[in-house]
Tab-separated table of C-alpha atoms in Angstrom:
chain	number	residue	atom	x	y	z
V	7	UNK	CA	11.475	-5.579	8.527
V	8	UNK	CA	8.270	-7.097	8.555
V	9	UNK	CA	6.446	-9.537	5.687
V	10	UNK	CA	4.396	-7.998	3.834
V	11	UNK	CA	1.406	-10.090	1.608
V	12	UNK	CA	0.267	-9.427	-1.818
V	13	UNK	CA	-2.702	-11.027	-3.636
V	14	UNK	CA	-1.788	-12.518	-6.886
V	15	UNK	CA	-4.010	-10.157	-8.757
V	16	UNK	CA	-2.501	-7.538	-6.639
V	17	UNK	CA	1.274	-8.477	-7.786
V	18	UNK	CA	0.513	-8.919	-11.634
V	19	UNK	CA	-1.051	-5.405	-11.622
V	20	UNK	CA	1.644	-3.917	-10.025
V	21	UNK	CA	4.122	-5.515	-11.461
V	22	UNK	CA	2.685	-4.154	-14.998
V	23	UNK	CA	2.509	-0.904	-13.453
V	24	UNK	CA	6.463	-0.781	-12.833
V	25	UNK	CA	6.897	-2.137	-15.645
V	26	UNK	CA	5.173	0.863	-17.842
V	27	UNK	CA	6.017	3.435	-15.629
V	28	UNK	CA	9.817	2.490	-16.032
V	29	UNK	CA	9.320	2.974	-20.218
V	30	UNK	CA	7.465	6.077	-19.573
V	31	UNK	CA	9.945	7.730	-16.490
V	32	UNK	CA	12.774	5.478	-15.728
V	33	UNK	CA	13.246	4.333	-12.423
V	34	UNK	CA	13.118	6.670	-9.837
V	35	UNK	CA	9.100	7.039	-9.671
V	36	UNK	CA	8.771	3.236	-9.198
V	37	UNK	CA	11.702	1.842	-7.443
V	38	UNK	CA	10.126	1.713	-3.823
V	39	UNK	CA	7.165	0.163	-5.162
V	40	UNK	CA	9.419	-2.849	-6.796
V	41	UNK	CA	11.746	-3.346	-3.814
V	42	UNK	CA	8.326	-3.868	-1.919
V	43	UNK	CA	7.451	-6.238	-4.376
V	44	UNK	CA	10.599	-8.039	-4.735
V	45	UNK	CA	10.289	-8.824	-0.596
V	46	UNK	CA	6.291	-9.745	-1.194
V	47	UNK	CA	4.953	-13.046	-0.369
V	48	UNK	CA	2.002	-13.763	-2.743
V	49	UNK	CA	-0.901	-15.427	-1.689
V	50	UNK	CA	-4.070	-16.049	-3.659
V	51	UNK	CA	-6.609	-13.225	-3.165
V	52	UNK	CA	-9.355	-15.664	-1.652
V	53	UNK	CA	-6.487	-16.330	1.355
V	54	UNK	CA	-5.329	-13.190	2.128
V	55	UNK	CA	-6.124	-12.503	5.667
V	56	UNK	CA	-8.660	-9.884	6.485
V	57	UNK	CA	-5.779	-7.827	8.467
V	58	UNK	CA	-3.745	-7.013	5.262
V	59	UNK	CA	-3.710	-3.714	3.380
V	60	UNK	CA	-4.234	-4.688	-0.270
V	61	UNK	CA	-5.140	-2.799	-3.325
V	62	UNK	CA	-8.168	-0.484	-2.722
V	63	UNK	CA	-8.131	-1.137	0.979
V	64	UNK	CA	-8.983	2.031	3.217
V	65	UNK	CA	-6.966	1.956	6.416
V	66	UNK	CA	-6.327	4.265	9.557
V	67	UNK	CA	-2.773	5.401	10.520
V	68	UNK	CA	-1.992	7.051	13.967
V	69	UNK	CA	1.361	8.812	14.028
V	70	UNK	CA	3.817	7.754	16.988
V	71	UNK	CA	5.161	11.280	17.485
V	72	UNK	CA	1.872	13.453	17.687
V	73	UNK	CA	-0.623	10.361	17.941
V	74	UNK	CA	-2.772	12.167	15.028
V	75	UNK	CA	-4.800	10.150	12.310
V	76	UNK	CA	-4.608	9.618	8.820
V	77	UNK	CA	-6.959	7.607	6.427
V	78	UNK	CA	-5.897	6.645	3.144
V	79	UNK	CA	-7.131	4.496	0.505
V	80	UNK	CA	-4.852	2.806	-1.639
V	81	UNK	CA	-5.857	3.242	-5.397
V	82	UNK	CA	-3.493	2.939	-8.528
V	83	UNK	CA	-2.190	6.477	-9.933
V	84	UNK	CA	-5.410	7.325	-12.382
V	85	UNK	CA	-7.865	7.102	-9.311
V	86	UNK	CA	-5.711	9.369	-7.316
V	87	UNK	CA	-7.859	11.912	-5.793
V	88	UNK	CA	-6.112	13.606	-2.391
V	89	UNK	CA	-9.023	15.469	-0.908
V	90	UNK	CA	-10.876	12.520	-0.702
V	91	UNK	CA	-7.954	10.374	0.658
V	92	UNK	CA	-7.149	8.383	-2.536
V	93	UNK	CA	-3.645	7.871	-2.624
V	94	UNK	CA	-1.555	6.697	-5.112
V	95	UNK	CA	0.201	3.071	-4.917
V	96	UNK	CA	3.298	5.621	-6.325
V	97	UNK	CA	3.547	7.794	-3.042
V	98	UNK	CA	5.705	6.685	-0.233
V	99	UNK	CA	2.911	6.240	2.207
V	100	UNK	CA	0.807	4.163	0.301
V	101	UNK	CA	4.175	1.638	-1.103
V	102	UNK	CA	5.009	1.482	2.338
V	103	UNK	CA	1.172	0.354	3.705
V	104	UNK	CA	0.616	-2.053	1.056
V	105	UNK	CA	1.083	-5.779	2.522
V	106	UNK	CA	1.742	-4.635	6.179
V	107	UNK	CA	-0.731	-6.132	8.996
V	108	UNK	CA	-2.439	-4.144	11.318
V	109	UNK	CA	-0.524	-3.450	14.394
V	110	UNK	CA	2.338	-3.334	12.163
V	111	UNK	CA	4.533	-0.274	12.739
V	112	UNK	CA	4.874	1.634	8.955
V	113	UNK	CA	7.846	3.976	8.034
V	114	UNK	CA	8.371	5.717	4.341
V	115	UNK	CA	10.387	8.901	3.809
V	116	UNK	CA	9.416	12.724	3.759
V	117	UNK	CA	11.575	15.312	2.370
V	118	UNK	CA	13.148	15.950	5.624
V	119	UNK	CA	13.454	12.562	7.494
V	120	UNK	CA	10.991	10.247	7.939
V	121	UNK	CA	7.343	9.259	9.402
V	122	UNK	CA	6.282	6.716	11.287
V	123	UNK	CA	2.996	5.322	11.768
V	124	UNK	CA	1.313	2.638	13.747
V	125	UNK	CA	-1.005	0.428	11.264
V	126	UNK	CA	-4.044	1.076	13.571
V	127	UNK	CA	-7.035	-0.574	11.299
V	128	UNK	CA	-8.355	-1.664	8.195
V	129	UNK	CA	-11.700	-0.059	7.743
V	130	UNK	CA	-11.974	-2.113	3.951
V	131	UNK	CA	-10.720	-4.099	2.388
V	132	UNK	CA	-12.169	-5.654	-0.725
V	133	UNK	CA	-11.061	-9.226	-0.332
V	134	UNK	CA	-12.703	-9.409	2.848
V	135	UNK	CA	-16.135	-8.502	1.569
V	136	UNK	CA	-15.827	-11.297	-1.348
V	137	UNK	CA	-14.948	-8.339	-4.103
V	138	UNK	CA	-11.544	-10.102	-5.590
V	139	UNK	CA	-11.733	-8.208	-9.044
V	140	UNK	CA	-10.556	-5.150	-7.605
């Protein structure tokens, strides 16, 4: 299993998020989200390397199997919008993405095994453009 990297910022939101969705749901919605967490190392958002998915970060997937493309952005649950590619930190793709590098080799579970994805690019990230309040 790879590292994965986290901004600071990143973690304390998150964290929070778990934290409140736990009270609201109890642990099943959140639980791959905090083991990712748990593994995280944490860096300050002004050293994370332009080549790591954080928070808000739109990337490109290419599947291993069928070599088609996805592009996500990762956005936290309220700014969830699926038709235009705003996934939720919540869903398995997007908990799995979060700190990997590109080139990195991404696997989260389906309802009938799993999918695999090469980390093919970031096409933003806000960190790398100065924007560290995201």
């Amino acid at each position: 299993m790879n590292t994965i990297w986290v901004t600071n910022a990143d973690y304390a939101r998150l964290h929070l998020l778990v934290l409140s969705h736990r009270l609201q749901f109890g642990n099943g919605p959140v639980e791959a989200l905090n083991h990712e967490l748990r593994r995280a190392e944490r860096v300050a958002a002004t050293d994370i390397l332009p080549d790591v998915v954080t928070m808000n970060s739109r990337v490109r997937l290419r599947d291993l199997h069928s070599d088609a493309q996805l592009e996500i952005t990762l956005v936290y649950p309220q700014y969830a919008d699926v038709k235009a590619g705003k996934i939720s930190i919540l869903a398995p793709v997007a908990t799995a993405v979060l700190g990997c590098r590109v080139g990195d080799k991404v696997t989260w579970p389906l309802p009938k095994g799993k999918a695999t994805y090469w980390l093919e690019a970031i096409l933003y990230q806000p960190e790398a453009i100065g924007d560290f309040s995201s």
